[in-house]
Amino acid sequence: MHKKYVIAGALILAGFQAGLAQAADEAAYKAACDAAEEARKMSAELKYEWNTVAPLIEKAGAAATAGDFGKAVSLCDEARLQSEAAVAQARQQADDWRSAVVK
Amino acid sequence: MRKMVAAFVTAVVCTLGALMVPAASSMAEEAQSAVEQGKAIAFDRKGGNCLACHMIATGDLPGNIGPPLVAMAQRFPDKAKLRAQIWDATAINPHSAMPPFGKNRILTEEQIDLVTEFIYVQ
Amino acid sequence: MKRMVTVFLGAALVAGLAWATPEDDRQAFVEYFQNRFPDVAVADYINGVYAIDPGAYEQWVQIEEFAPYELAIAEGKELFETPFANGKTYADCFPNGGIGIRQNYPYFDTATGQVKTLELEINECREKNGEKPLGYKKGPIASISAYMAFTSRGQVLDVKIPDDPRAMAAYEHGKEFYYSKRGQLNFSCADCHVSNSGMMIRADRLSPALGHPTHFPVYRSKWNDMGTLHRRFDGCNKQVRAVPLKAQGEEYRDLEYFVTYMSNGLVINGPGARK
């Protein structure tokens, strides 16, 4: 008798925790992908977007749909880092291009 | 109670077992030397694609935008300098035509380690 | 007075050092390639990579004999001469009825403050006459452009930069684009077509930038199709892993303005054929 309650309790707890974990994962995915999208937009505004970025964000969306939020977060982190590198490239080239001109 | 413990132990063993299977196959991969793996990455058109610009022994159809990669251990006795050239050639020459493989995240840090091992023995 | 003249001259000198005129740029550009390929006559740069690669030249002459762009010229002529629904034709939109004018494009339009390319004006002509605009990279627009280039063969490229700060800004903007590295692979157009022109990237020899625009639109074997200059820009941006910009958007039009100005003095030989 007692045993049954213990098992039922444990199962409920486990289910609850899994739900919490899922919500936390989903929030992490949203945050990571929003940040990636914002960085991508900034590089696009500078006309410096890399064509590797949108496919990463797309793959992240597919991973999240399949419930793999961990994978989705790392894909969006990569997309953000690449977009930040593209923005840095735009800023650097704004200074550097002149010295490359044929004289 | 004893049955529950037994079930728990079984579960743990199963989980560990599941973890061990991929570990075993990746050990097999590791048996392939770092140099071999580095070569595969360096020659892969979607990876390093170093042959687009460099002559490297045993590589087909090399380009000639960069110098032939030969006698590297003599030219780069310091392996860290070799790695730095691959990680970001533009740090040394801002107008370099060589893509900054690390800085622009074209290759991962581990891939760059492996490519460095391969180039070092050229 | 004397002091003012000195100050003025000083300012002019400083300005001159900071801002090379387009003509200074062009001369330096031509000289660069003359030094790089001393055996190649300047007039031959209209032949692209074949001007610097005698082996490939022979093959190319054979391709040109079959003129794979011939169908496009015929289609273009037909489209060009067929009246719109309102009875007007393309000839009504262009100087000299649109014949033999390719060499004057792109030009800076002081009325709108924009660089106008031939393809842009083909579509403006259509819209003015109540027709839908065409896609800019291939298809009918490439055929019409091919026909118009064909009627201009042998004319000398004569792109003008009027005395207007907006024209100069458009030129500088195109120049900045040409020399700026972009994409994950971090290449500028000049990295491939100036400082490494003649070199091999894998099995492809890189063509010199001088003469690039004279033979467009082009029939490219790899496309098995005709393409406009902006289709080529699109491809060259993608291969360095950059998101290409809009065909006939401001960036590519300014880029075309700079690139074509560099080839002033060469003759139009479009449409052309390339590997």
Coordinates of C-alpha atoms in Angstrom, one line a residue:
Chain A
M1 CA 0.0 0.0 0.0
H2 CA 2.6 2.5 1.1
K3 CA 4.8 1.5 -1.8
K4 CA 2.1 2.5 -4.3
Y5 CA 1.9 6.0 -2.9
V6 CA 5.7 6.4 -3.0
I7 CA 5.8 5.3 -6.6
A8 CA 2.9 7.5 -7.6
G9 CA 4.4 10.5 -5.8
A10 CA 7.8 9.9 -7.3
L11 CA 6.2 9.7 -10.8
I12 CA 4.3 13.0 -10.3
L13 CA 7.3 14.7 -9.0
A14 CA 9.4 13.4 -11.9
G15 CA 6.8 14.5 -14.4
F16 CA 6.6 18.0 -12.8
Q17 CA 10.3 18.4 -12.9
A18 CA 10.5 17.3 -16.5
G19 CA 7.8 19.9 -17.3
L20 CA 9.8 22.6 -15.5
A21 CA 13.0 21.5 -17.3
Q22 CA 11.2 21.7 -20.6
A23 CA 9.9 25.2 -19.9
A24 CA 13.4 26.3 -18.8
D25 CA 14.9 24.7 -22.0
E26 CA 12.4 26.4 -24.1
A27 CA 13.1 29.7 -22.5
A28 CA 16.8 29.3 -23.1
Y29 CA 16.1 28.4 -26.8
K30 CA 13.9 31.5 -27.2
A31 CA 16.6 33.7 -25.6
A32 CA 19.4 32.3 -27.7
C33 CA 17.5 32.4 -31.0
D34 CA 16.2 35.9 -30.4
A35 CA 19.7 37.1 -29.7
A36 CA 20.9 35.3 -32.9
E37 CA 18.1 36.9 -35.0
E38 CA 18.9 40.3 -33.6
A39 CA 22.6 39.9 -34.5
R40 CA 21.8 38.6 -37.9
K41 CA 19.6 41.6 -38.6
M42 CA 22.3 44.0 -37.5
S43 CA 24.8 42.4 -40.0
A44 CA 22.1 42.5 -42.7
E45 CA 21.5 46.2 -42.1
L46 CA 25.2 46.8 -42.7
K47 CA 24.9 44.7 -45.9
Y48 CA 27.3 42.2 -44.4
E49 CA 25.2 39.2 -43.6
W50 CA 26.9 35.8 -44.1
N51 CA 24.9 33.1 -45.9
T52 CA 25.9 30.5 -43.3
V53 CA 23.7 32.2 -40.6
A54 CA 20.1 31.8 -41.7
P55 CA 20.5 28.0 -42.3
L56 CA 21.8 27.7 -38.7
I57 CA 18.7 29.5 -37.3
E58 CA 16.5 27.4 -39.5
K59 CA 18.1 24.2 -38.2
A60 CA 17.7 25.4 -34.7
G61 CA 13.9 25.9 -35.3
A62 CA 13.7 22.3 -36.5
A63 CA 15.6 21.0 -33.5
A64 CA 13.3 22.9 -31.1
T65 CA 10.2 21.6 -32.9
A66 CA 11.6 18.1 -32.4
G67 CA 12.0 18.9 -28.7
D68 CA 15.8 19.1 -28.7
F69 CA 16.3 22.4 -27.1
G70 CA 19.9 21.8 -26.2
K71 CA 20.8 21.4 -29.8
A72 CA 18.7 24.4 -30.8
V73 CA 20.5 26.6 -28.3
S74 CA 23.9 25.7 -29.5
L75 CA 22.9 26.3 -33.2
C76 CA 21.6 29.7 -32.3
D77 CA 24.6 30.5 -30.3
E78 CA 26.7 29.7 -33.3
A79 CA 24.5 31.9 -35.5
R80 CA 24.9 34.8 -33.1
L81 CA 28.6 34.5 -32.9
Q82 CA 28.9 34.3 -36.7
S83 CA 26.7 37.4 -37.1
E84 CA 28.8 39.3 -34.5
A85 CA 31.9 38.4 -36.5
A86 CA 30.2 39.7 -39.6
V87 CA 29.4 43.0 -37.9
A88 CA 33.0 43.2 -36.7
Q89 CA 34.1 42.5 -40.3
A90 CA 31.9 45.4 -41.5
R91 CA 33.4 47.8 -39.0
Q92 CA 37.0 46.7 -39.7
Q93 CA 36.5 47.0 -43.5
A94 CA 35.1 50.5 -43.2
D95 CA 38.7 51.4 -42.1
D96 CA 40.8 48.9 -44.0
W97 CA 39.5 49.0 -47.6
R98 CA 41.2 52.3 -48.5
S99 CA 44.7 50.8 -48.0
A100 CA 43.8 48.0 -50.5
V101 CA 43.0 50.4 -53.3
V102 CA 45.4 50.2 -56.3
K103 CA 47.5 53.4 -56.4
Chain B
M1 CA 12.3 -3.4 -1.6
R2 CA 15.1 -5.6 -2.8
K3 CA 13.3 -5.9 -6.1
M4 CA 13.3 -2.1 -6.4
V5 CA 17.0 -1.9 -5.8
A6 CA 17.6 -4.5 -8.4
A7 CA 15.4 -2.6 -10.9
F8 CA 17.3 0.6 -10.1
V9 CA 20.7 -1.1 -10.6
T10 CA 19.5 -2.5 -13.9
A11 CA 18.4 0.9 -15.1
V12 CA 21.7 2.4 -14.2
V13 CA 23.6 -0.3 -16.0
C14 CA 21.4 0.2 -19.0
T15 CA 22.0 3.9 -19.1
L16 CA 25.7 3.6 -18.7
G17 CA 25.7 0.9 -21.4
A18 CA 23.9 3.3 -23.8
L19 CA 26.5 5.9 -23.1
M20 CA 29.4 3.4 -23.6
V21 CA 28.3 2.3 -27.1
P22 CA 29.0 5.7 -28.8
A23 CA 32.1 6.1 -26.7
A24 CA 33.4 2.8 -28.0
S25 CA 32.9 3.8 -31.6
S26 CA 34.5 7.2 -31.1
M27 CA 37.5 5.4 -29.6
A28 CA 37.8 3.6 -32.9
E29 CA 37.7 6.9 -34.7
E30 CA 40.5 8.2 -32.5
A31 CA 42.6 5.3 -33.5
Q32 CA 42.8 7.1 -36.8
S33 CA 45.6 9.5 -36.1
A34 CA 45.1 13.2 -35.6
V35 CA 47.2 13.7 -38.7
E36 CA 44.8 11.7 -40.8
Q37 CA 41.8 13.5 -39.4
G38 CA 43.5 16.8 -40.0
K39 CA 44.2 15.9 -43.6
A40 CA 40.6 15.0 -44.2
I41 CA 39.5 18.4 -42.9
A42 CA 42.2 20.3 -44.8
F43 CA 41.3 18.6 -48.1
D44 CA 37.5 18.8 -47.7
R45 CA 36.1 21.5 -50.0
K46 CA 33.5 22.3 -47.4
G47 CA 36.1 22.2 -44.6
G48 CA 39.5 23.8 -44.8
N49 CA 39.7 23.6 -48.6
C50 CA 43.4 24.5 -48.3
L51 CA 44.1 23.0 -51.7
A52 CA 42.1 25.8 -53.3
C53 CA 45.2 27.9 -52.7
H54 CA 48.1 25.7 -51.6
M55 CA 50.0 22.9 -53.1
I56 CA 50.1 20.1 -50.4
A57 CA 51.7 16.7 -51.0
T58 CA 49.2 14.1 -52.3
G59 CA 46.5 16.7 -52.9
D60 CA 44.8 17.0 -56.4
L61 CA 44.4 20.1 -58.4
P62 CA 45.9 22.6 -56.1
G63 CA 45.6 26.4 -56.6
N64 CA 48.6 28.7 -56.2
I65 CA 47.3 31.8 -54.4
G66 CA 49.3 30.8 -51.4
P67 CA 52.8 29.3 -51.1
P68 CA 53.3 25.5 -51.3
L69 CA 53.0 24.0 -47.9
V70 CA 56.2 22.1 -47.6
A71 CA 59.0 21.8 -45.0
M72 CA 56.6 23.3 -42.5
A73 CA 58.3 22.1 -39.3
Q74 CA 61.4 24.0 -40.4
R75 CA 59.5 27.1 -41.4
F76 CA 57.3 27.0 -38.4
P77 CA 59.3 25.4 -35.6
D78 CA 56.8 26.9 -33.2
K79 CA 53.6 25.0 -33.7
A80 CA 51.6 27.8 -32.0
K81 CA 52.7 30.2 -34.7
L82 CA 51.5 27.8 -37.4
R83 CA 48.2 27.5 -35.6
A84 CA 47.9 31.3 -35.4
Q85 CA 48.4 31.6 -39.1
I86 CA 45.6 29.2 -39.7
W87 CA 43.4 30.7 -37.0
D88 CA 43.6 34.3 -38.4
A89 CA 46.0 35.1 -41.3
T90 CA 44.7 38.7 -41.3
A91 CA 46.2 39.3 -37.9
I92 CA 49.6 39.2 -39.6
N93 CA 48.6 40.6 -43.0
P94 CA 45.3 42.5 -43.0
H95 CA 45.0 42.1 -46.8
S96 CA 45.8 38.4 -46.8
A97 CA 43.6 36.4 -49.2
M98 CA 43.7 33.5 -46.7
P99 CA 40.4 33.0 -44.9
P100 CA 40.6 33.4 -41.1
F101 CA 39.5 29.9 -40.3
G102 CA 39.2 30.4 -36.5
K103 CA 38.2 34.0 -36.2
N104 CA 35.4 33.6 -38.7
R105 CA 34.4 30.2 -37.3
I106 CA 34.9 28.4 -40.6
L107 CA 36.5 25.5 -38.6
T108 CA 36.1 24.7 -34.9
E109 CA 38.9 25.0 -32.5
E110 CA 39.3 21.2 -32.5
Q111 CA 39.4 21.0 -36.2
I112 CA 42.1 23.7 -36.3
D113 CA 44.1 21.7 -33.8
L114 CA 43.9 18.7 -36.1
V115 CA 44.7 20.6 -39.3
T116 CA 47.7 22.1 -37.5
E117 CA 48.9 18.6 -36.7
F118 CA 48.6 17.6 -40.3
I119 CA 50.3 20.7 -41.8
Y120 CA 53.1 20.6 -39.3
V121 CA 54.3 17.2 -40.7
Q122 CA 54.3 18.5 -44.3
Chain C
M1 CA 45.4 87.7 -52.0
K2 CA 48.6 85.8 -52.4
R3 CA 48.0 84.2 -49.1
M4 CA 44.5 83.2 -50.1
V5 CA 45.9 81.6 -53.3
T6 CA 48.5 79.7 -51.2
V7 CA 45.8 78.5 -48.8
F8 CA 43.6 77.5 -51.7
L9 CA 46.4 75.6 -53.4
G10 CA 47.3 73.9 -50.2
A11 CA 43.7 72.8 -49.7
A12 CA 43.5 71.5 -53.2
L13 CA 46.7 69.6 -52.7
V14 CA 45.5 68.0 -49.5
A15 CA 42.2 67.2 -51.1
G16 CA 44.0 65.8 -54.1
L17 CA 46.1 63.5 -51.9
A18 CA 43.1 62.3 -49.9
W19 CA 40.7 61.8 -52.8
A20 CA 42.2 60.5 -56.0
T21 CA 40.0 61.5 -58.9
P22 CA 38.3 58.6 -60.7
E23 CA 40.6 59.3 -63.7
D24 CA 43.7 58.8 -61.4
D25 CA 42.1 55.6 -60.1
R26 CA 41.5 54.3 -63.6
Q27 CA 45.0 55.1 -64.8
A28 CA 46.6 53.4 -61.8
F29 CA 44.3 50.4 -62.4
V30 CA 45.3 50.0 -66.0
E31 CA 49.0 50.4 -65.1
Y32 CA 48.7 47.8 -62.4
F33 CA 47.5 45.2 -64.9
Q34 CA 50.1 46.3 -67.5
N35 CA 52.8 45.6 -64.9
R36 CA 51.2 42.3 -63.9
F37 CA 50.8 41.0 -67.4
P38 CA 53.3 42.8 -69.5
D39 CA 52.6 40.7 -72.6
V40 CA 48.9 41.5 -72.7
A41 CA 47.8 44.5 -74.9
V42 CA 45.3 46.7 -73.0
A43 CA 42.7 46.3 -75.7
D44 CA 42.7 42.5 -75.2
Y45 CA 41.4 42.7 -71.6
I46 CA 37.9 42.6 -73.1
N47 CA 38.5 38.8 -73.5
G48 CA 38.5 38.2 -69.7
V49 CA 40.5 35.3 -68.5
Y50 CA 41.3 34.2 -72.0
A51 CA 43.4 37.3 -72.5
I52 CA 45.9 36.0 -70.0
D53 CA 45.6 32.3 -70.6
P54 CA 46.8 31.3 -74.1
G55 CA 45.8 27.6 -73.5
A56 CA 42.2 28.4 -72.7
Y57 CA 42.1 31.1 -75.5
E58 CA 42.1 28.5 -78.3
Q59 CA 39.2 26.6 -76.8
W60 CA 37.3 29.8 -76.2
V61 CA 37.7 31.0 -79.8
Q62 CA 36.0 27.7 -80.8
I63 CA 33.1 28.3 -78.4
E64 CA 32.7 31.9 -79.7
E65 CA 32.5 30.5 -83.3
F66 CA 29.3 28.7 -82.3
A67 CA 28.2 31.9 -80.5
P68 CA 26.0 30.2 -77.9
Y69 CA 24.4 33.6 -77.2
E70 CA 23.0 33.9 -80.8
L71 CA 19.5 32.7 -79.8
A72 CA 19.4 35.3 -77.0
I73 CA 20.3 38.1 -79.5
A74 CA 17.5 36.9 -81.8
E75 CA 15.0 36.7 -79.0
G76 CA 16.2 40.1 -77.7
K77 CA 15.7 41.7 -81.1
E78 CA 12.2 40.3 -81.3
L79 CA 11.3 41.5 -77.8
F80 CA 12.9 44.8 -78.4
E81 CA 10.9 45.4 -81.6
T82 CA 7.5 44.0 -80.4
P83 CA 5.3 47.0 -79.4
F84 CA 3.8 47.1 -75.9
A85 CA 0.1 46.9 -75.4
N86 CA -0.1 50.7 -75.8
G87 CA 1.7 50.6 -79.1
K88 CA 5.0 52.1 -77.9
T89 CA 8.3 50.2 -78.1
Y90 CA 11.6 50.2 -76.2
A91 CA 13.0 52.4 -78.9
D92 CA 10.8 55.2 -77.7
C93 CA 12.5 55.1 -74.3
F94 CA 16.1 55.4 -75.2
P95 CA 18.4 57.8 -77.0
N96 CA 19.1 56.8 -80.7
G97 CA 16.2 54.4 -80.5
G98 CA 18.2 52.2 -78.2
I99 CA 20.7 51.2 -80.9
G100 CA 24.4 51.4 -80.2
I101 CA 24.2 53.0 -76.8
R102 CA 25.5 50.3 -74.4
Q103 CA 28.8 52.1 -74.0
N104 CA 27.2 55.0 -72.2
Y105 CA 25.9 52.8 -69.3
P106 CA 25.8 53.0 -66.4
Y107 CA 25.4 56.7 -66.1
F108 CA 24.6 59.1 -63.2
D109 CA 21.2 60.6 -63.5
T110 CA 21.3 64.1 -61.9
A111 CA 17.5 64.3 -62.0
T112 CA 17.0 61.3 -59.6
G113 CA 20.5 61.4 -58.0
Q114 CA 21.0 57.7 -58.9
V115 CA 23.1 55.5 -61.0
K116 CA 21.1 54.2 -64.0
T117 CA 22.1 50.9 -65.6
L118 CA 20.8 49.6 -68.9
E119 CA 18.7 46.8 -67.3
L120 CA 17.2 49.3 -64.8
E121 CA 16.1 51.5 -67.7
I122 CA 14.7 48.6 -69.6
N123 CA 12.3 47.9 -66.7
E124 CA 11.6 51.6 -66.2
C125 CA 10.6 51.7 -69.9
R126 CA 8.3 48.8 -69.4
E127 CA 6.6 50.2 -66.3
K128 CA 6.2 53.6 -67.9
N129 CA 4.3 51.9 -70.7
G130 CA 2.1 49.8 -68.4
E131 CA 4.0 46.6 -68.6
K132 CA 5.2 44.4 -65.7
P133 CA 8.9 44.6 -64.8
L134 CA 11.2 41.7 -65.7
G135 CA 13.4 39.7 -63.3
Y136 CA 16.9 41.2 -63.4
K137 CA 19.3 38.3 -63.4
K138 CA 18.3 36.1 -66.4
G139 CA 15.6 35.4 -69.0
P140 CA 14.1 38.1 -71.3
I141 CA 16.0 41.0 -69.7
A142 CA 19.3 39.3 -70.5
S143 CA 18.1 38.7 -74.1
I144 CA 17.1 42.4 -74.6
S145 CA 20.3 43.5 -73.0
A146 CA 22.2 41.1 -75.2
Y147 CA 20.6 42.6 -78.3
M148 CA 21.3 46.1 -77.2
A149 CA 25.0 45.2 -76.5
F150 CA 25.2 43.5 -79.9
T151 CA 24.2 46.7 -81.6
S152 CA 26.9 48.5 -79.7
R153 CA 29.8 46.2 -80.5
G154 CA 33.0 48.1 -81.2
Q155 CA 31.8 51.3 -79.4
V156 CA 34.2 52.6 -76.8
L157 CA 33.1 52.5 -73.2
D158 CA 32.5 56.0 -72.0
V159 CA 31.2 56.1 -68.5
K160 CA 31.0 59.7 -67.1
I161 CA 31.1 61.0 -63.6
P162 CA 29.5 64.4 -63.7
D163 CA 30.6 67.2 -61.5
D164 CA 28.1 66.4 -58.8
P165 CA 29.0 65.4 -55.3
R166 CA 26.2 62.7 -55.4
A167 CA 27.8 61.1 -58.5
M168 CA 31.2 61.1 -56.8
A169 CA 29.7 59.6 -53.7
A170 CA 28.1 56.8 -55.8
Y171 CA 31.5 56.1 -57.4
E172 CA 33.2 56.0 -54.0
H173 CA 30.5 53.8 -52.7
G174 CA 31.1 51.3 -55.5
K175 CA 34.9 51.5 -55.0
E176 CA 34.5 50.8 -51.3
F177 CA 32.4 47.8 -52.1
Y178 CA 35.0 46.5 -54.6
Y179 CA 37.8 46.7 -52.0
S180 CA 36.0 45.5 -48.9
K181 CA 36.3 42.0 -47.7
R182 CA 33.0 40.2 -47.0
G183 CA 31.4 36.9 -46.3
Q184 CA 32.6 34.2 -43.9
L185 CA 35.5 33.5 -46.2
N186 CA 36.6 37.2 -46.0
F187 CA 37.3 38.1 -49.7
S188 CA 37.0 41.4 -51.5
C189 CA 36.3 41.5 -55.2
A190 CA 39.8 42.9 -55.6
D191 CA 41.4 40.0 -53.6
C192 CA 40.4 37.7 -56.5
H193 CA 40.3 39.9 -59.6
V194 CA 43.1 42.4 -58.8
S195 CA 45.8 41.1 -56.4
N196 CA 45.4 37.4 -57.3
S197 CA 44.3 37.8 -60.9
G198 CA 46.0 35.2 -63.1
M199 CA 46.4 32.9 -60.2
M200 CA 44.6 29.5 -59.8
I201 CA 41.9 29.0 -57.2
R202 CA 41.6 25.2 -57.4
A203 CA 41.2 24.6 -61.2
D204 CA 39.9 28.1 -62.0
R205 CA 42.2 30.9 -63.2
L206 CA 41.1 34.3 -61.8
S207 CA 40.3 36.9 -64.5
P208 CA 41.6 40.4 -64.3
A209 CA 39.0 43.1 -63.3
L210 CA 40.1 45.3 -66.2
G211 CA 37.6 44.6 -69.1
H212 CA 35.1 42.7 -66.9
P213 CA 32.0 44.6 -67.9
T214 CA 32.5 44.9 -71.7
H215 CA 31.0 41.6 -72.8
F216 CA 27.9 41.4 -70.6
P217 CA 25.4 39.9 -70.6
V218 CA 27.2 36.6 -70.9
Y219 CA 26.4 33.1 -72.0
R220 CA 28.1 30.9 -69.3
S221 CA 28.5 27.2 -69.9
K222 CA 28.2 26.5 -66.2
W223 CA 24.8 28.1 -66.2
N224 CA 23.9 26.7 -69.6
D225 CA 22.2 30.1 -69.8
M226 CA 22.5 33.8 -70.2
G227 CA 23.1 36.0 -67.2
T228 CA 23.4 39.7 -66.5
L229 CA 26.3 41.4 -64.7
H230 CA 24.3 41.5 -61.5
R231 CA 23.7 37.7 -61.8
R232 CA 27.5 37.4 -61.8
F233 CA 27.9 39.8 -58.8
D234 CA 25.3 37.6 -57.0
G235 CA 27.4 34.4 -57.7
C236 CA 30.7 36.0 -56.7
N237 CA 29.2 37.2 -53.4
K238 CA 27.7 33.8 -52.6
Q239 CA 31.0 31.9 -53.2
V240 CA 32.6 33.8 -50.4
R241 CA 29.6 32.9 -48.2
A242 CA 28.1 36.4 -48.2
V243 CA 24.3 36.9 -48.6
P244 CA 24.1 38.5 -52.1
L245 CA 22.5 42.0 -52.3
K246 CA 19.6 42.8 -54.5
A247 CA 20.1 42.8 -58.3
Q248 CA 19.7 46.5 -59.4
G249 CA 19.7 47.7 -55.8
E250 CA 21.8 50.7 -54.9
E251 CA 24.9 48.7 -53.9
Y252 CA 25.2 46.7 -57.1
R253 CA 24.4 49.7 -59.3
D254 CA 27.1 51.7 -57.6
L255 CA 29.5 48.7 -57.9
E256 CA 28.7 48.5 -61.6
Y257 CA 29.4 52.3 -61.9
F258 CA 32.9 51.9 -60.4
V259 CA 33.8 48.6 -62.2
T260 CA 32.7 49.9 -65.6
Y261 CA 34.5 53.3 -65.1
M262 CA 37.7 51.3 -64.6
S263 CA 37.2 49.8 -68.1
N264 CA 36.6 53.1 -69.8
G265 CA 38.3 53.2 -73.2
L266 CA 37.8 49.5 -73.9
V267 CA 35.3 48.5 -76.6
I268 CA 32.0 46.8 -76.1
N269 CA 32.1 43.1 -77.2
G270 CA 28.9 41.8 -75.7
P271 CA 27.3 39.5 -75.5
G272 CA 30.1 37.1 -74.7
A273 CA 30.7 33.5 -73.9
R274 CA 32.5 32.2 -70.9
K275 CA 33.2 28.8 -69.4

